[in-house]
Coordinates of C-alpha atoms and ligand atoms in Angstrom, one line a residue:
M62 CA -0.1 0.1 0.1
P63 CA 1.4 3.2 -0.9
A64 CA 2.0 5.1 2.6
A65 CA 2.3 8.7 1.0
M66 CA -0.8 10.3 2.5
N67 CA -2.1 14.5 2.5
K68 CA -4.5 15.4 4.9
N69 CA -7.5 15.5 3.1
G70 CA -7.5 12.0 2.2
M71 CA -5.7 11.7 -0.8
V72 CA -3.1 9.1 -1.9
T73 CA -0.5 10.9 -4.1
E74 CA 1.7 7.5 -4.0
I75 CA 1.2 5.3 -7.8
H76 CA 3.3 2.1 -8.6
T77 CA 1.4 2.6 -12.4
R78 CA 4.8 3.6 -14.9
I79 CA 4.2 7.4 -16.0
R80 CA 5.0 7.5 -19.7
K81 CA 5.8 10.0 -21.1
E82 CA 5.9 8.7 -24.9
P83 CA 2.6 10.3 -27.3
F84 CA -0.4 8.8 -26.5
T85 CA -1.0 8.9 -29.9
A86 CA 2.2 6.3 -30.5
N87 CA 0.2 3.8 -29.3
Y88 CA -3.5 4.4 -29.5
E89 CA -5.2 4.6 -32.2
L90 CA -8.3 6.7 -31.0
V91 CA -11.8 5.2 -33.3
G92 CA -15.5 6.3 -33.3
R93 CA -17.5 9.1 -30.6
E94 CA -16.7 9.8 -27.4
L95 CA -17.3 8.1 -24.6
G96 CA -18.3 10.3 -23.0
R97 CA -17.5 13.3 -21.1
G98 CA -18.1 14.8 -17.2
K99 CA -16.9 18.7 -15.8
F100 CA -13.0 17.9 -16.8
A101 CA -12.5 14.8 -18.6
V102 CA -13.2 13.7 -21.7
V103 CA -13.5 9.6 -22.2
K104 CA -12.7 8.3 -26.0
K105 CA -12.7 5.0 -27.8
C106 CA -9.3 3.2 -28.5
V107 CA -7.2 0.9 -29.7
E108 CA -4.2 -0.4 -29.0
K109 CA -1.9 -1.1 -31.9
A110 CA 0.0 -4.1 -29.9
T111 CA -2.5 -6.1 -29.2
G112 CA -5.6 -4.6 -30.9
K113 CA -7.6 -4.6 -28.2
Q114 CA -10.1 -1.6 -27.1
F115 CA -9.7 0.6 -24.3
A116 CA -11.9 4.1 -22.4
A117 CA -8.9 6.6 -22.4
K118 CA -10.3 9.0 -20.3
F119 CA -8.1 12.3 -21.0
L120 CA -7.9 14.5 -17.4
R121 CA -6.6 18.3 -17.9
K122 CA -4.1 19.2 -15.1
R123 CA -4.7 22.8 -14.7
R124 CA -8.6 23.6 -13.8
K125 CA -9.5 26.8 -13.0
G126 CA -6.5 28.4 -12.5
A127 CA -5.4 25.5 -10.7
D128 CA -2.8 22.3 -10.6
C129 CA -4.4 19.3 -9.7
R130 CA -2.0 16.7 -10.6
V131 CA -2.4 15.5 -7.3
D132 CA -5.9 15.4 -8.2
I133 CA -5.2 12.7 -11.5
L134 CA -2.8 10.6 -9.0
N135 CA -4.8 10.3 -5.9
E136 CA -7.8 9.0 -8.9
I137 CA -4.8 6.1 -10.8
A138 CA -4.2 5.5 -7.1
V139 CA -7.4 4.5 -6.1
L140 CA -8.1 2.1 -9.1
E141 CA -4.9 0.7 -8.1
S142 CA -5.9 -0.3 -4.8
A143 CA -9.1 -2.0 -5.9
K144 CA -7.4 -3.7 -9.7
E145 CA -9.2 -6.5 -7.3
S146 CA -12.0 -6.7 -7.9
P147 CA -14.0 -6.8 -10.7
Y148 CA -16.8 -4.9 -10.0
V149 CA -14.2 -1.7 -10.7
V150 CA -12.8 -0.3 -14.5
G151 CA -9.8 -2.1 -14.6
L152 CA -6.7 0.6 -15.3
H153 CA -4.4 -1.1 -17.7
E154 CA -1.7 2.8 -18.5
V155 CA -1.4 5.7 -17.5
Y156 CA 0.1 9.0 -19.9
E157 CA 1.0 12.4 -19.1
T158 CA 1.7 15.4 -21.6
N159 CA 2.4 19.3 -20.8
S160 CA -1.3 19.9 -20.0
E161 CA -3.1 16.2 -18.9
I162 CA -3.1 13.4 -18.0
V163 CA -4.9 10.1 -19.8
L164 CA -5.9 6.7 -17.9
V165 CA -6.6 4.2 -20.2
L166 CA -8.9 2.3 -18.8
E167 CA -11.0 -1.1 -19.7
C168 CA -13.3 0.1 -21.6
A169 CA -17.3 -0.5 -21.1
A170 CA -18.9 -1.0 -23.6
G171 CA -22.4 -1.2 -22.4
G172 CA -22.2 3.2 -21.0
E173 CA -23.8 4.6 -18.5
I174 CA -26.9 2.3 -16.7
F175 CA -28.6 6.1 -16.6
N176 CA -29.7 5.4 -20.1
Q177 CA -31.3 2.6 -18.3
C178 CA -33.1 4.4 -15.4
V179 CA -34.3 6.9 -18.2
A180 CA -36.1 5.2 -21.0
D181 CA -38.7 3.3 -22.2
N182 CA -40.5 -0.3 -20.7
D183 CA -38.9 -1.7 -23.3
E184 CA -35.7 -0.7 -22.7
A185 CA -35.9 -0.4 -18.3
F186 CA -34.3 -2.7 -15.9
T187 CA -36.2 -4.6 -14.8
E188 CA -36.4 -5.9 -10.8
K189 CA -34.7 -9.2 -11.0
D190 CA -32.2 -7.3 -13.4
V191 CA -31.6 -4.7 -10.3
V192 CA -31.5 -6.9 -8.2
R193 CA -28.7 -8.8 -10.3
L194 CA -26.7 -5.1 -10.5
A195 CA -27.6 -4.4 -7.5
K196 CA -25.3 -7.1 -5.9
Q197 CA -22.0 -5.9 -7.9
I198 CA -22.7 -2.2 -7.3
L199 CA -22.7 -3.1 -3.5
T200 CA -20.3 -6.0 -4.0
G201 CA -17.8 -3.8 -5.3
V202 CA -18.4 -1.4 -2.7
A203 CA -18.1 -3.6 -0.5
F204 CA -14.6 -4.4 -1.0
L205 CA -13.6 -0.5 -1.9
H206 CA -14.8 -0.1 1.8
Q207 CA -13.0 -2.7 3.3
N208 CA -10.2 -1.0 2.0
N209 CA -10.8 2.4 3.7
V210 CA -11.6 3.4 0.0
V211 CA -14.8 6.0 0.3
H212 CA -16.1 6.6 -3.6
L213 CA -18.4 9.9 -2.7
D214 CA -19.7 10.0 -6.6
L215 CA -21.8 7.1 -7.2
K216 CA -24.8 8.1 -9.7
P217 CA -26.2 6.6 -12.4
Q218 CA -23.3 8.0 -14.8
N219 CA -20.8 6.5 -12.3
I220 CA -21.6 2.9 -13.1
L221 CA -21.1 1.2 -16.6
L222 CA -22.0 -1.3 -18.0
T223 CA -19.8 -4.0 -20.2
S224 CA -22.9 -4.7 -22.7
V225 CA -26.6 -2.9 -22.7
R226 CA -28.2 -6.8 -25.3
P227 CA -28.1 -8.6 -23.6
L228 CA -27.4 -6.9 -20.6
G229 CA -24.3 -7.5 -18.8
D230 CA -21.9 -6.6 -15.4
I231 CA -21.2 -3.6 -14.6
R232 CA -17.9 -1.4 -13.4
I233 CA -17.6 0.9 -11.2
V234 CA -16.0 4.7 -13.1
D235 CA -14.8 8.0 -11.8
F236 CA -12.9 8.3 -8.7
G237 CA -11.9 11.9 -9.1
L238 CA -13.3 12.7 -5.6
S239 CA -12.0 9.0 -3.6
R240 CA -11.2 9.8 -0.3
R241 CA -8.9 7.1 1.8
M242 CA -11.0 7.3 5.3
D243 CA -8.3 5.8 7.3
S244 CA -6.2 7.6 9.7
V245 CA -8.2 10.5 11.6
T246 CA -9.2 12.1 8.2
E247 CA -12.4 14.6 7.4
V248 CA -13.5 15.8 4.6
R249 CA -15.2 18.2 4.9
E250 CA -15.3 20.2 1.7
I251 CA -16.5 18.2 -0.6
L252 CA -19.4 18.1 -3.1
G253 CA -20.5 15.2 -5.1
T254 CA -23.8 15.8 -7.4
P255 CA -27.1 17.8 -5.4
E256 CA -29.3 14.6 -5.6
Y257 CA -27.0 12.3 -4.8
V258 CA -26.0 13.2 -1.8
A259 CA -26.0 12.3 1.9
P260 CA -27.8 14.6 4.7
E261 CA -24.3 14.8 6.6
I262 CA -22.8 16.2 3.0
L263 CA -25.0 19.4 2.9
N264 CA -24.6 19.9 6.9
Y265 CA -20.7 19.4 6.3
E266 CA -20.6 17.1 8.4
P267 CA -17.7 14.0 9.0
I268 CA -18.0 12.5 6.1
S269 CA -18.0 8.2 5.8
T270 CA -17.9 4.8 4.1
A271 CA -22.0 5.7 5.3
T272 CA -22.2 8.7 3.2
D273 CA -22.1 6.5 -0.2
M274 CA -24.5 4.3 0.7
W275 CA -27.1 6.9 1.0
S276 CA -26.1 7.0 -2.2
I277 CA -26.3 3.6 -3.4
G278 CA -30.4 4.4 -1.8
V279 CA -30.6 6.9 -4.1
L280 CA -29.4 4.8 -7.3
I281 CA -31.5 2.1 -6.4
Y282 CA -34.2 4.4 -6.2
V283 CA -32.9 5.6 -9.7
M284 CA -33.6 1.7 -11.1
L285 CA -36.8 0.5 -10.3
T286 CA -38.2 3.5 -10.5
G287 CA -37.2 5.9 -12.7
E288 CA -37.9 8.6 -11.3
S289 CA -35.1 10.6 -9.1
P290 CA -36.1 10.8 -5.4
F291 CA -35.1 14.0 -4.0
L292 CA -34.6 15.7 -7.1
G293 CA -36.7 19.6 -6.8
D294 CA -36.7 22.8 -8.7
D295 CA -33.5 24.3 -8.1
K296 CA -30.8 23.1 -5.5
Q297 CA -32.9 24.7 -3.0
E298 CA -35.7 22.2 -3.4
T299 CA -33.6 19.3 -4.0
F300 CA -31.3 20.4 -0.5
L301 CA -34.8 20.7 1.4
N302 CA -35.7 17.2 0.4
I303 CA -32.5 15.9 1.4
S304 CA -32.1 17.3 4.6
Q305 CA -36.3 16.6 5.5
V306 CA -35.6 12.7 3.9
N307 CA -38.7 13.6 2.6
V308 CA -38.8 10.2 -0.2
D309 CA -42.3 8.9 -2.0
Y310 CA -42.7 5.6 -1.1
S311 CA -46.9 5.4 -2.6
Q312 CA -48.1 2.7 -4.0
E313 CA -48.2 4.5 -7.6
T314 CA -44.3 5.0 -7.8
F315 CA -43.8 1.5 -6.5
E316 CA -46.2 -0.3 -9.1
E317 CA -45.0 -3.9 -9.9
V318 CA -41.2 -3.6 -7.0
S319 CA -42.1 -5.8 -4.1
S320 CA -42.4 -4.3 -1.5
L321 CA -38.6 -6.0 0.3
A322 CA -37.2 -3.6 -2.5
V323 CA -38.9 -0.8 -0.7
D324 CA -37.6 -1.9 2.2
F325 CA -33.9 -2.5 1.5
I326 CA -34.6 1.3 0.1
K327 CA -35.9 2.6 3.4
S328 CA -32.7 0.5 5.2
L329 CA -30.3 3.2 3.7
L330 CA -32.5 6.4 3.1
V331 CA -31.9 7.4 6.4
K332 CA -30.6 10.7 7.5
N333 CA -28.3 9.5 11.2
P334 CA -25.2 7.8 8.7
R335 CA -24.7 5.6 11.4
K336 CA -27.8 4.2 11.2
R337 CA -28.1 3.8 8.0
A338 CA -27.2 0.3 6.5
T339 CA -23.6 -1.5 5.3
A340 CA -22.4 -2.2 2.4
E341 CA -22.0 -5.7 4.2
E342 CA -26.0 -5.4 5.8
C343 CA -27.3 -4.7 2.2
L344 CA -25.5 -8.1 0.8
N345 CA -27.9 -9.8 3.0
H346 CA -31.0 -8.3 3.5
P347 CA -33.7 -10.8 2.0
W348 CA -34.4 -8.1 -1.3
L349 CA -31.0 -8.8 -2.7
N350 CA -31.9 -13.1 -2.2
S351 CA -35.0 -13.4 -3.4
H352 CA -36.9 -13.3 -7.5
P353 CA -39.2 -10.6 -8.1
H354 CA -40.2 -10.7 -11.1
S355 CA -38.8 -10.1 -14.3
H356 CA -41.3 -8.1 -16.7
P357 CA -40.4 -4.2 -16.4
H358 CA -41.8 -1.4 -13.8
L359 CA -45.0 -0.3 -15.9
H360 CA -44.3 4.1 -14.6
T361 CA -43.4 5.0 -17.7
R362 CA -46.4 4.6 -19.7
A363 CA -49.5 2.5 -19.9
A364 CA -49.7 -1.3 -19.4
S365 CA -47.6 -2.7 -22.1
S366 CA -48.1 -4.9 -25.1
L367 CA -44.6 -6.4 -24.7
D368 CA -44.5 -9.5 -21.9
E369 CA -41.5 -10.6 -22.3
P370 CA -41.8 -14.6 -22.4
E371 CA -40.1 -15.5 -19.1
T372 CA -42.9 -14.0 -16.7
S373 CA -45.2 -17.2 -16.9
Q374 CA -42.7 -18.8 -14.6
S375 CA -42.7 -18.9 -10.9
E376 CA -40.8 -16.0 -10.2
S377 CA -42.5 -13.8 -7.4
E378 CA -41.7 -16.4 -4.5
P379 CA -38.9 -14.7 -2.4
E380 CA -37.3 -17.6 -0.9
S381 CA -35.7 -16.5 1.4
P382 CA -36.9 -17.3 5.2
A383 CA -36.0 -14.0 6.7
S384 CA -39.4 -12.2 4.3
S385 CA -42.3 -15.3 4.3
Ligands
ADP402 P1 -15.5 13.2 -15.1 O1 -14.4 12.3 -13.9 O2 -15.5 14.3 -15.8 O3 -17.0 12.8 -14.6 P2 -16.3 10.2 -15.6 O4 -14.6 9.3 -15.1 O5 -17.4 9.9 -15.4 O6 -15.2 11.4 -15.8 O7 -16.0 9.8 -17.4 C1 -17.6 10.1 -18.3 C2 -18.2 9.4 -18.7 O8 -17.2 9.0 -19.2 C3 -19.0 8.6 -17.8 O9 -20.1 9.0 -17.7 C4 -19.0 7.7 -18.7 O10 -20.2 8.3 -19.9 C5 -17.7 7.4 -19.1 N1 -16.7 6.5 -19.8 C6 -15.8 6.6 -18.6 N2 -15.0 5.9 -18.0 C7 -16.0 4.8 -19.4 C8 -15.0 3.4 -19.2 N3 -14.5 2.3 -19.0 N4 -15.4 3.1 -20.6 C9 -17.2 3.0 -21.1 N5 -17.2 4.4 -21.3 C10 -16.9 5.4 -19.7
MG403 MG1 -18.5 10.8 -13.6

């Protein structure tokens, strides 16, 4: 484990060799952009030597006039520390020029789960899909938490899929806000995306692994219902909804969703971080061992004529003893 850590919980000592030759000497950019965030552009590329596809994340070292190289080193260090987890995106190589650092990442060809979260029924996740993907997300996050890493930016744009049809596996990406929580680290200054941030962040209270668990509660809510539980008309209203834990658990919103799923979300959207379920506790929740319907949820439109063939199987009975 690299030991160099500053007081914000950022690790800046890395093991990956930083290559100084041009990225384009070894890779060819192909196709369109895979995505972009505030300071990064991600493009698909092919490694010339092997013909293998990767995703190249181009990060500017200067942001708003400030040198952000240490933030990028932290992102690399976190990726290194999670390389044993199949659910965290793999880091292949790193390149550096005068102005930017390029992370060559495993390509998650299915894109963001965000697309299925906002999709119509024939594209949207079924509860059965969400159970399988939630287990993977929690397994990945449990790995991070066991290593004292908090992600701090878990949202549908940062959870990718290896493929869409057939629905593949998840890869957690974007460790730009991640921190190590060992030592007496207190992180008070970071803000993630308004809709997904936990109440303790809004109150400038200490951040912990529980902060990620809140975001996972929001994430699963969105995956199951297609609705963002705290989103208001403006930031102010969103923050008020979060601090009051103002959540709609009505029948209409959770039409076709099992009560075990609702119970699962309720264990995460708890204001007191110490009373929130941990990743390990979530993995033992009866919902993740249940076998819900595999037909799509019906919230985005009226009853569908596109019935899935599998629905005749009796998959609706939860088999966990805890649920009866
Ligand atoms: P930022 O820190 O700017 O948000 P991200 O790491 O989240 O950068 O990348 C931005 C977007 O690029 C992601 O939301 C996703 O759509 C896409 N992307 C990132 N990494 C990969 C990858 N390994 N494979 C495929 N697409 C990716
Ligand atoms: Mg991102």
